[in-house]
PDB file of C-alpha atoms in Angstrom:
ATOM      1  CA  UNK A   1      26.353 -60.725  32.152  1.00 49.00           C
ATOM      2  CA  UNK A   2      28.870 -62.660  30.061  1.00 50.00           C
ATOM      3  CA  UNK A   3      26.052 -64.316  28.141  1.00 49.00           C
ATOM      4  CA  UNK A   4      24.463 -60.915  27.432  1.00 60.00           C
ATOM      5  CA  UNK A   5      27.739 -59.577  26.040  1.00 64.00           C
ATOM      6  CA  UNK A   6      28.256 -62.659  23.938  1.00 61.00           C
ATOM      7  CA  UNK A   7      24.672 -62.440  22.613  1.00 60.00           C
ATOM      8  CA  UNK A   8      25.180 -58.786  21.813  1.00 54.00           C
ATOM      9  CA  UNK A   9      28.403 -59.506  19.997  1.00 56.00           C
ATOM     10  CA  UNK A  10      26.661 -62.196  17.960  1.00 58.00           C
ATOM     11  CA  UNK A  11      23.895 -59.732  17.014  1.00 60.00           C
ATOM     12  CA  UNK A  12      26.340 -56.877  16.311  1.00 57.00           C
ATOM     13  CA  UNK A  13      26.805 -57.623  12.575  1.00 61.00           C
ATOM     14  CA  UNK A  14      23.041 -57.796  12.070  1.00 59.00           C
ATOM     15  CA  UNK A  15      22.498 -54.576  14.043  1.00 54.00           C
ATOM     16  CA  UNK A  16      25.265 -52.816  12.152  1.00 62.00           C
ATOM     17  CA  UNK A  17      23.808 -53.850   8.819  1.00 59.00           C
ATOM     18  CA  UNK A  18      20.236 -52.952   9.791  1.00 60.00           C
ATOM     19  CA  UNK A  19      20.891 -49.616  11.451  1.00 64.00           C
ATOM     20  CA  UNK A  20      23.831 -48.815   9.162  1.00 68.00           C
ATOM     21  CA  UNK A  21      21.543 -48.971   6.141  1.00 71.00           C
ATOM     22  CA  UNK A  22      18.968 -46.810   7.944  1.00 72.00           C
ATOM     23  CA  UNK A  23      21.591 -44.255   8.925  1.00 77.00           C
ATOM     24  CA  UNK A  24      23.027 -44.145   5.410  1.00 76.00           C
ATOM     25  CA  UNK A  25      19.523 -43.709   3.947  1.00 80.00           C
ATOM     26  CA  UNK A  26      18.795 -41.005   6.535  1.00 78.00           C
ATOM     27  CA  UNK A  27      21.969 -39.137   5.542  1.00 82.00           C
ATOM     28  CA  UNK A  28      21.066 -39.446   1.856  1.00 83.00           C
ATOM     29  CA  UNK A  29      17.516 -38.230   2.539  1.00 81.00           C
ATOM     30  CA  UNK A  30      18.863 -35.259   4.495  1.00 82.00           C
ATOM     31  CA  UNK A  31      21.389 -34.243   1.827  1.00 87.00           C
ATOM     32  CA  UNK A  32      19.013 -34.677  -1.106  1.00 84.00           C
ATOM     33  CA  UNK A  33      16.086 -33.148   0.790  1.00 82.00           C
ATOM     34  CA  UNK A  34      18.084 -30.105   1.816  1.00 84.00           C
ATOM     35  CA  UNK A  35      19.277 -29.648  -1.770  1.00 89.00           C
ATOM     36  CA  UNK A  36      15.715 -29.905  -3.071  1.00 87.00           C
ATOM     37  CA  UNK A  37      14.530 -27.422  -0.429  1.00 84.00           C
ATOM     38  CA  UNK A  38      17.138 -24.912  -1.584  1.00 84.00           C
ATOM     39  CA  UNK A  39      16.282 -25.542  -5.241  1.00 86.00           C
ATOM     40  CA  UNK A  40      12.530 -25.124  -4.728  1.00 85.00           C
ATOM     41  CA  UNK A  41      12.924 -21.966  -2.643  1.00 82.00           C
ATOM     42  CA  UNK A  42      15.188 -20.432  -5.298  1.00 84.00           C
ATOM     43  CA  UNK A  43      12.706 -21.329  -8.042  1.00 85.00           C
ATOM     44  CA  UNK A  44       9.954 -19.700  -5.977  1.00 81.00           C
ATOM     45  CA  UNK A  45      12.049 -16.559  -5.568  1.00 78.00           C
ATOM     46  CA  UNK A  46      12.820 -16.490  -9.279  1.00 83.00           C
ATOM     47  CA  UNK A  47       9.117 -16.794 -10.138  1.00 82.00           C
ATOM     48  CA  UNK A  48       8.199 -13.992  -7.726  1.00 78.00           C
ATOM     49  CA  UNK A  49      10.914 -11.735  -9.132  1.00 78.00           C
ATOM     50  CA  UNK A  50       9.575 -12.390 -12.629  1.00 80.00           C
ATOM     51  CA  UNK A  51       6.229 -10.989 -11.444  1.00 78.00           C
ATOM     52  CA  UNK A  52       7.967  -7.879 -10.052  1.00 76.00           C
ATOM     53  CA  UNK A  53       6.955  -8.691  -6.493  1.00 71.00           C
ATOM     54  CA  UNK A  54       8.598  -6.601  -3.801  1.00 61.00           C
ATOM     55  CA  UNK A  55      12.111  -7.948  -3.023  1.00 62.00           C
ATOM     56  CA  UNK A  56      11.405  -7.882   0.722  1.00 53.00           C
ATOM     57  CA  UNK A  57       8.450 -10.221   0.299  1.00 64.00           C
ATOM     58  CA  UNK A  58      10.423 -12.416  -2.119  1.00 67.00           C
ATOM     59  CA  UNK A  59      13.283 -12.882   0.308  1.00 59.00           C
ATOM     60  CA  UNK A  60      11.004 -13.479   3.294  1.00 60.00           C
ATOM     61  CA  UNK A  61       8.854 -15.997   1.423  1.00 71.00           C
ATOM     62  CA  UNK A  62      11.942 -17.781   0.114  1.00 74.00           C
ATOM     63  CA  UNK A  63      13.376 -18.154   3.624  1.00 68.00           C
ATOM     64  CA  UNK A  64      10.096 -19.329   5.130  1.00 71.00           C
ATOM     65  CA  UNK A  65       9.645 -21.890   2.336  1.00 80.00           C
ATOM     66  CA  UNK A  66      13.204 -23.170   2.749  1.00 81.00           C
ATOM     67  CA  UNK A  67      12.971 -23.648   6.519  1.00 76.00           C
ATOM     68  CA  UNK A  68       9.567 -25.320   6.311  1.00 81.00           C
ATOM     69  CA  UNK A  69      10.886 -27.792   3.734  1.00 84.00           C
ATOM     70  CA  UNK A  70      14.029 -28.446   5.783  1.00 84.00           C
ATOM     71  CA  UNK A  71      11.835 -29.116   8.830  1.00 80.00           C
ATOM     72  CA  UNK A  72       9.845 -31.676   6.811  1.00 83.00           C
ATOM     73  CA  UNK A  73      13.109 -33.282   5.690  1.00 82.00           C
ATOM     74  CA  UNK A  74      14.299 -33.444   9.301  1.00 80.00           C
ATOM     75  CA  UNK A  75      11.079 -35.163  10.390  1.00 77.00           C
ATOM     76  CA  UNK A  76      11.471 -37.663   7.536  1.00 79.00           C
ATOM     77  CA  UNK A  77      15.053 -38.384   8.618  1.00 77.00           C
ATOM     78  CA  UNK A  78      13.909 -39.046  12.198  1.00 74.00           C
ATOM     79  CA  UNK A  79      11.281 -41.454  10.923  1.00 73.00           C
ATOM     80  CA  UNK A  80      13.864 -43.238   8.784  1.00 69.00           C
ATOM     81  CA  UNK A  81      16.127 -44.004  11.741  1.00 70.00           C
ATOM     82  CA  UNK A  82      13.194 -45.313  13.793  1.00 67.00           C
ATOM     83  CA  UNK A  83      12.187 -42.323  15.910  1.00 64.00           C
ATOM     84  CA  UNK A  84       8.429 -42.081  16.498  1.00 63.00           C
ATOM     85  CA  UNK A  85       7.516 -38.846  14.734  1.00 59.00           C
ATOM     86  CA  UNK A  86       3.790 -38.753  15.534  1.00 61.00           C
ATOM     87  CA  UNK A  87       4.281 -37.284  18.987  1.00 58.00           C
ATOM     88  CA  UNK A  88       7.054 -35.026  17.682  1.00 58.00           C
ATOM     89  CA  UNK A  89       4.760 -33.603  14.983  1.00 59.00           C
ATOM     90  CA  UNK A  90       2.012 -33.088  17.581  1.00 60.00           C
ATOM     91  CA  UNK A  91       4.379 -31.104  19.801  1.00 58.00           C
ATOM     92  CA  UNK A  92       5.555 -28.979  16.847  1.00 60.00           C
ATOM     93  CA  UNK A  93       1.946 -28.380  15.806  1.00 62.00           C
ATOM     94  CA  UNK A  94       0.952 -27.277  19.303  1.00 58.00           C
ATOM     95  CA  UNK A  95       3.944 -24.973  19.500  1.00 56.00           C
ATOM     96  CA  UNK A  96       3.103 -23.534  16.108  1.00 57.00           C
ATOM     97  CA  UNK A  97      -0.480 -22.892  17.195  1.00 51.00           C
ATOM     98  CA  UNK A  98       0.672 -21.138  20.357  1.00 55.00           C
ATOM     99  CA  UNK A  99       3.106 -18.952  18.428  1.00 50.00           C
ATOM    100  CA  UNK A 100       0.436 -18.181  15.830  1.00 51.00           C
ATOM    101  CA  UNK A 101      -2.049 -17.064  18.492  1.00 48.00           C
ATOM    102  CA  UNK A 102       0.580 -14.942  20.213  1.00 50.00           C
ATOM    103  CA  UNK A 103       1.591 -13.276  16.960  1.00 49.00           C
ATOM    104  CA  UNK A 104      -1.787 -13.097  15.206  1.00 60.00           C
ATOM    105  CA  UNK A 105      -1.536  -9.317  14.861  1.00 67.00           C
ATOM    106  CA  UNK A 106       1.866  -9.596  13.219  1.00 73.00           C
ATOM    107  CA  UNK A 107       0.665 -12.425  10.983  1.00 76.00           C
ATOM    108  CA  UNK A 108      -2.292 -10.281   9.906  1.00 82.00           C
ATOM    109  CA  UNK A 109       0.098  -7.457   9.043  1.00 83.00           C
ATOM    110  CA  UNK A 110       2.301  -9.867   7.103  1.00 79.00           C
ATOM    111  CA  UNK A 111      -0.660 -11.234   5.132  1.00 82.00           C
ATOM    112  CA  UNK A 112      -1.825  -7.688   4.409  1.00 85.00           C
ATOM    113  CA  UNK A 113       1.677  -6.781   3.245  1.00 80.00           C
ATOM    114  CA  UNK A 114       1.668  -9.677   0.806  1.00 78.00           C
ATOM    115  CA  UNK A 115      -1.723  -8.543  -0.537  1.00 83.00           C
ATOM    116  CA  UNK A 116      -0.448  -4.981  -0.929  1.00 82.00           C
ATOM    117  CA  UNK A 117       2.447  -6.227  -3.005  1.00 75.00           C
ATOM    118  CA  UNK A 118       0.370  -8.661  -5.054  1.00 76.00           C
ATOM    119  CA  UNK A 119      -2.602  -6.401  -5.876  1.00 80.00           C
ATOM    120  CA  UNK A 120      -0.710  -3.081  -5.994  1.00 82.00           C
ATOM    121  CA  UNK A 121      -3.387  -0.671  -4.720  1.00 88.00           C
ATOM    122  CA  UNK A 122      -0.440   1.598  -3.963  1.00 87.00           C
ATOM    123  CA  UNK A 123       3.262   1.671  -4.695  1.00 85.00           C
ATOM    124  CA  UNK A 124       6.334   3.577  -3.624  1.00 83.00           C
ATOM    125  CA  UNK A 125       6.034   7.234  -4.624  1.00 87.00           C
ATOM    126  CA  UNK A 126       2.211   7.361  -4.623  1.00 90.00           C
ATOM    127  CA  UNK A 127       0.367   9.964  -2.573  1.00 93.00           C
ATOM    128  CA  UNK A 128      -2.449   8.179  -0.756  1.00 94.00           C
ATOM    129  CA  UNK A 129      -4.992   8.376   2.024  1.00 93.00           C
ATOM    130  CA  UNK A 130      -4.976   5.067   3.893  1.00 93.00           C
ATOM    131  CA  UNK A 131      -4.890   3.691   7.403  1.00 90.00           C
ATOM    132  CA  UNK A 132      -6.201   6.951   8.894  1.00 89.00           C
ATOM    133  CA  UNK A 133      -3.437   9.135   7.454  1.00 91.00           C
ATOM    134  CA  UNK A 134      -2.229  10.587   4.172  1.00 92.00           C
ATOM    135  CA  UNK A 135       1.208  10.954   2.657  1.00 94.00           C
ATOM    136  CA  UNK A 136       3.691   9.743   0.072  1.00 93.00           C
ATOM    137  CA  UNK A 137       4.544   6.040   0.251  1.00 90.00           C
ATOM    138  CA  UNK A 138       8.243   5.570   0.966  1.00 87.00           C
ATOM    139  CA  UNK A 139       8.456   1.867   1.786  1.00 82.00           C
ATOM    140  CA  UNK A 140       6.209  -1.196   1.887  1.00 80.00           C
ATOM    141  CA  UNK A 141       7.769  -3.656   4.308  1.00 76.00           C
ATOM    142  CA  UNK A 142       6.585  -7.017   5.611  1.00 73.00           C
ATOM    143  CA  UNK A 143       4.576  -5.688   8.542  1.00 80.00           C
ATOM    144  CA  UNK A 144       4.047  -1.978   7.916  1.00 84.00           C
ATOM    145  CA  UNK A 145       3.991   0.786   5.317  1.00 88.00           C
ATOM    146  CA  UNK A 146       6.073   3.913   5.815  1.00 89.00           C
ATOM    147  CA  UNK A 147       4.682   7.222   4.534  1.00 94.00           C
ATOM    148  CA  UNK A 148       5.931  10.814   4.600  1.00 95.00           C
ATOM    149  CA  UNK A 149       3.399  13.586   5.138  1.00 94.00           C
ATOM    150  CA  UNK A 150       3.523  16.884   3.188  1.00 91.00           C
ATOM    151  CA  UNK A 151       5.081  18.578   6.243  1.00 92.00           C
ATOM    152  CA  UNK A 152       7.799  15.882   6.261  1.00 94.00           C
ATOM    153  CA  UNK A 153       6.659  13.721   9.146  1.00 94.00           C
ATOM    154  CA  UNK A 154       7.225   9.970   8.954  1.00 95.00           C
ATOM    155  CA  UNK A 155       4.135   7.871   9.611  1.00 94.00           C
ATOM    156  CA  UNK A 156       4.391   4.095  10.091  1.00 93.00           C
ATOM    157  CA  UNK A 157       1.066   2.370   9.423  1.00 92.00           C
ATOM    158  CA  UNK A 158       0.408  -1.373  10.054  1.00 91.00           C
ATOM    159  CA  UNK A 159      -0.394  -3.111   6.788  1.00 90.00           C
ATOM    160  CA  UNK A 160      -3.607  -4.593   8.196  1.00 89.00           C
ATOM    161  CA  UNK A 161      -4.837  -1.056   8.911  1.00 90.00           C
ATOM    162  CA  UNK A 162      -4.331  -0.131   5.254  1.00 92.00           C
ATOM    163  CA  UNK A 163      -5.941  -3.242   3.769  1.00 89.00           C
ATOM    164  CA  UNK A 164      -8.777  -3.109   6.287  1.00 87.00           C
ATOM    165  CA  UNK A 165     -10.038   0.313   5.152  1.00 88.00           C
ATOM    166  CA  UNK A 166     -10.510   2.528   2.111  1.00 92.00           C
ATOM    167  CA  UNK A 167      -7.457   3.453   0.059  1.00 93.00           C
ATOM    168  CA  UNK A 168      -7.587   6.728  -1.881  1.00 94.00           C
ATOM    169  CA  UNK A 169      -4.685   6.870  -4.334  1.00 93.00           C
ATOM    170  CA  UNK A 170      -4.127  10.288  -5.906  1.00 92.00           C
ATOM    171  CA  UNK A 171      -1.283   9.143  -8.143  1.00 89.00           C
ATOM    172  CA  UNK A 172      -2.755   6.348 -10.261  1.00 89.00           C
ATOM    173  CA  UNK A 173      -4.612   8.549 -12.771  1.00 91.00           C
ATOM    174  CA  UNK A 174      -2.759  10.687 -15.303  1.00 92.00           C
ATOM    175  CA  UNK A 175      -5.420  13.419 -15.231  1.00 94.00           C
ATOM    176  CA  UNK A 176      -7.394  15.011 -12.406  1.00 95.00           C
ATOM    177  CA  UNK A 177     -10.179  17.539 -12.143  1.00 95.00           C
ATOM    178  CA  UNK A 178      -9.600  20.722 -10.162  1.00 96.00           C
ATOM    179  CA  UNK A 179     -12.758  22.033  -8.491  1.00 96.00           C
ATOM    180  CA  UNK A 180     -13.334  25.639  -7.418  1.00 96.00           C
ATOM    181  CA  UNK A 181     -16.286  27.243  -5.711  1.00 95.00           C
ATOM    182  CA  UNK A 182     -16.314  30.943  -6.645  1.00 95.00           C
ATOM    183  CA  UNK A 183     -18.685  33.204  -4.743  1.00 94.00           C
ATOM    184  CA  UNK A 184     -19.771  36.584  -6.181  1.00 94.00           C
ATOM    185  CA  UNK A 185     -22.140  39.247  -4.948  1.00 92.00           C
ATOM    186  CA  UNK A 186     -25.804  39.117  -5.915  1.00 91.00           C
ATOM    187  CA  UNK A 187     -25.297  42.426  -7.727  1.00 90.00           C
ATOM    188  CA  UNK A 188     -22.602  40.953 -10.011  1.00 92.00           C
ATOM    189  CA  UNK A 189     -23.317  40.384 -13.701  1.00 93.00           C
ATOM    190  CA  UNK A 190     -23.375  36.618 -14.048  1.00 94.00           C
ATOM    191  CA  UNK A 191     -22.455  36.691 -17.736  1.00 93.00           C
ATOM    192  CA  UNK A 192     -19.361  38.742 -16.957  1.00 94.00           C
ATOM    193  CA  UNK A 193     -18.382  36.313 -14.213  1.00 94.00           C
ATOM    194  CA  UNK A 194     -18.774  33.389 -16.599  1.00 94.00           C
ATOM    195  CA  UNK A 195     -16.730  35.207 -19.275  1.00 94.00           C
ATOM    196  CA  UNK A 196     -13.853  35.921 -16.867  1.00 95.00           C
ATOM    197  CA  UNK A 197     -13.729  32.358 -15.616  1.00 95.00           C
ATOM    198  CA  UNK A 198     -13.730  31.049 -19.192  1.00 95.00           C
ATOM    199  CA  UNK A 199     -10.856  33.410 -20.046  1.00 94.00           C
ATOM    200  CA  UNK A 200      -8.829  32.101 -17.079  1.00 95.00           C
ATOM    201  CA  UNK A 201      -9.329  28.520 -18.276  1.00 94.00           C
ATOM    202  CA  UNK A 202      -8.456  29.361 -21.892  1.00 93.00           C
ATOM    203  CA  UNK A 203      -5.255  31.273 -21.100  1.00 93.00           C
ATOM    204  CA  UNK A 204      -3.636  28.619 -18.905  1.00 92.00           C
ATOM    205  CA  UNK A 205      -1.705  26.102 -21.023  1.00 93.00           C
ATOM    206  CA  UNK A 206      -1.712  23.588 -18.163  1.00 94.00           C
ATOM    207  CA  UNK A 207      -5.493  23.303 -18.309  1.00 95.00           C
ATOM    208  CA  UNK A 208      -6.520  20.605 -20.782  1.00 95.00           C
ATOM    209  CA  UNK A 209      -8.580  22.305 -23.456  1.00 90.00           C
ATOM    210  CA  UNK A 210      -9.812  19.019 -24.937  1.00 89.00           C
ATOM    211  CA  UNK A 211     -11.708  18.343 -21.697  1.00 91.00           C
ATOM    212  CA  UNK A 212     -14.913  20.094 -20.709  1.00 90.00           C
ATOM    213  CA  UNK A 213     -14.612  23.215 -18.572  1.00 93.00           C
ATOM    214  CA  UNK A 214     -17.593  23.422 -16.224  1.00 94.00           C
ATOM    215  CA  UNK A 215     -18.849  26.895 -15.284  1.00 95.00           C
ATOM    216  CA  UNK A 216     -22.289  27.069 -13.703  1.00 94.00           C
ATOM    217  CA  UNK A 217     -24.253  28.452 -10.813  1.00 95.00           C
ATOM    218  CA  UNK A 218     -23.996  25.870  -8.042  1.00 94.00           C
ATOM    219  CA  UNK A 219     -25.951  27.598  -5.284  1.00 93.00           C
ATOM    220  CA  UNK A 220     -27.728  30.776  -4.289  1.00 93.00           C
ATOM    221  CA  UNK A 221     -26.133  31.050  -0.884  1.00 89.00           C
ATOM    222  CA  UNK A 222     -26.911  33.385   2.008  1.00 84.00           C
ATOM    223  CA  UNK A 223     -24.363  36.030   1.034  1.00 85.00           C
ATOM    224  CA  UNK A 224     -23.261  35.068  -2.472  1.00 91.00           C
ATOM    225  CA  UNK A 225     -24.017  33.432  -5.770  1.00 94.00           C
ATOM    226  CA  UNK A 226     -21.684  30.423  -5.885  1.00 95.00           C
ATOM    227  CA  UNK A 227     -20.239  29.297  -9.204  1.00 95.00           C
ATOM    228  CA  UNK A 228     -18.867  25.790  -9.757  1.00 96.00           C
ATOM    229  CA  UNK A 229     -15.675  26.174 -11.798  1.00 96.00           C
ATOM    230  CA  UNK A 230     -14.103  22.846 -12.808  1.00 96.00           C
ATOM    231  CA  UNK A 231     -11.139  22.208 -15.085  1.00 96.00           C
ATOM    232  CA  UNK A 232      -9.006  19.189 -15.997  1.00 96.00           C
ATOM    233  CA  UNK A 233      -5.205  19.055 -15.697  1.00 96.00           C
ATOM    234  CA  UNK A 234      -2.402  16.519 -15.728  1.00 95.00           C
ATOM    235  CA  UNK A 235      -1.982  15.161 -12.205  1.00 91.00           C
ATOM    236  CA  UNK A 236       1.501  16.655 -11.868  1.00 91.00           C
ATOM    237  CA  UNK A 237       0.050  20.166 -12.398  1.00 94.00           C
ATOM    238  CA  UNK A 238      -2.824  19.844  -9.926  1.00 94.00           C
ATOM    239  CA  UNK A 239      -1.552  21.971  -7.048  1.00 92.00           C
ATOM    240  CA  UNK A 240       0.128  24.560  -9.268  1.00 95.00           C
ATOM    241  CA  UNK A 241      -3.118  25.163 -11.143  1.00 95.00           C
ATOM    242  CA  UNK A 242      -5.147  25.136  -7.929  1.00 96.00           C
ATOM    243  CA  UNK A 243      -3.128  27.818  -6.142  1.00 96.00           C
ATOM    244  CA  UNK A 244      -2.444  30.063  -9.135  1.00 96.00           C
ATOM    245  CA  UNK A 245      -6.021  29.943 -10.425  1.00 96.00           C
ATOM    246  CA  UNK A 246      -7.361  31.120  -7.073  1.00 95.00           C
ATOM    247  CA  UNK A 247      -4.998  34.094  -7.282  1.00 95.00           C
ATOM    248  CA  UNK A 248      -5.990  34.826 -10.888  1.00 95.00           C
ATOM    249  CA  UNK A 249      -9.678  34.797  -9.978  1.00 95.00           C
ATOM    250  CA  UNK A 250      -9.139  37.397  -7.265  1.00 95.00           C
ATOM    251  CA  UNK A 251      -7.054  39.688  -9.488  1.00 94.00           C
ATOM    252  CA  UNK A 252      -9.358  39.494 -12.520  1.00 93.00           C
ATOM    253  CA  UNK A 253     -12.473  40.050 -10.454  1.00 94.00           C
ATOM    254  CA  UNK A 254     -10.875  43.067  -8.805  1.00 93.00           C
ATOM    255  CA  UNK A 255      -9.967  44.479 -12.228  1.00 92.00           C
ATOM    256  CA  UNK A 256     -13.533  43.978 -13.498  1.00 92.00           C
ATOM    257  CA  UNK A 257     -15.171  45.304 -10.352  1.00 91.00           C
ATOM    258  CA  UNK A 258     -16.727  41.930  -9.520  1.00 92.00           C
ATOM    259  CA  UNK A 259     -17.235  41.781  -5.788  1.00 91.00           C
ATOM    260  CA  UNK A 260     -16.359  38.651  -3.862  1.00 88.00           C
ATOM    261  CA  UNK A 261     -18.576  38.958  -0.788  1.00 87.00           C
ATOM    262  CA  UNK A 262     -17.857  37.881   2.735  1.00 78.00           C
ATOM    263  CA  UNK A 263     -20.429  36.970   5.390  1.00 72.00           C
ATOM    264  CA  UNK A 264     -22.053  40.038   6.900  1.00 69.00           C
ATOM    265  CA  UNK A 265     -24.685  40.596   9.527  1.00 69.00           C
ATOM    266  CA  UNK A 266     -26.964  43.598   9.776  1.00 69.00           C
ATOM    267  CA  UNK A 267     -27.995  44.431  13.337  1.00 77.00           C
ATOM    268  CA  UNK A 268     -31.063  46.592  13.884  1.00 73.00           C
ATOM    269  CA  UNK A 269     -31.466  48.160  17.318  1.00 79.00           C
ATOM    270  CA  UNK A 270     -35.069  48.833  18.220  1.00 74.00           C
ATOM    271  CA  UNK A 271     -35.734  51.886  20.340  1.00 72.00           C
ATOM    272  CA  UNK A 272     -38.337  51.420  23.017  1.00 63.00           C
TER     273      UNK A 272
END
C-alpha cells in the first residue's frame, strides 16, 4: 500500500501536467465553442430577419441552432478530456430517433410552418380557404395557423393540414371578377334585359370600366332564361358590389316590368 502511494506521488507531476493540459484545453474549447455557437446563431437570425421571415420562426431556429452547436461543443470537450464519446453519441442518436418518432406529427407541423413562412402562400390578414376551413389569417405560429371566420369564430389549423392541401387565397390579387346569374322569364325582351344590365355596370363607379363586362345568355333553363353577368372590381369592393348589384337588378327589373321567374309546377288532374 505504501509502495502504491509512493508510486502515485512520483507520477503525480506527470499526471497533473498531462491531464491539466487536457482540462485547460477542454475549458478553452468550451468557452470558444460556446461563443462561436452564439455568434453563428445570431448571424443566422440576422440573415433570416433580412429576408423578412416570421420572427417566431427566426427565434425558434436560432435557439435550435444554438443548442445543437453547444451539444457538439460539449461532446468535443468530453473527447478532449478522454471520455469515450462513441457510445455517448450512439445513446444521444437513439434518444433523438425515439423523440422524433414520438413527435413526428409535431415535426411535420413545424416543417410545414417553416414552408409557409418561406414561400408565403398566405400571410397575416389574408382571407383564405385552407385546411378544410376558410377565414382571415390572424397568426402563423410554429405548429399551427390561427384563422378567424366571418362570424368571428377562431379556428386553429395544423400547418401540415394547410400545406398538404389546396390553398385558395382571395387577397393576393388586386382585382377580382364578380359573377352573377340573372334569370328572366321566357317572355322577357332579351335586348331590354341586356340594356338594363349594361346600365347597372356603367353607373357604378366601383366597377372597372376598362375591363370587359360580360353579358350573355348562359342557359335556357327549365323556368328561366339565365344571363351570365360578370364585372371586374377592386378586391376591396367585391362584397359591396355583389350585394348592392343584386338589389339593383331586382329594382330595375321591377321598374321595367321584367319578370324574374321562380320554379313553378302545373298539376293537371285527369277525371276518370
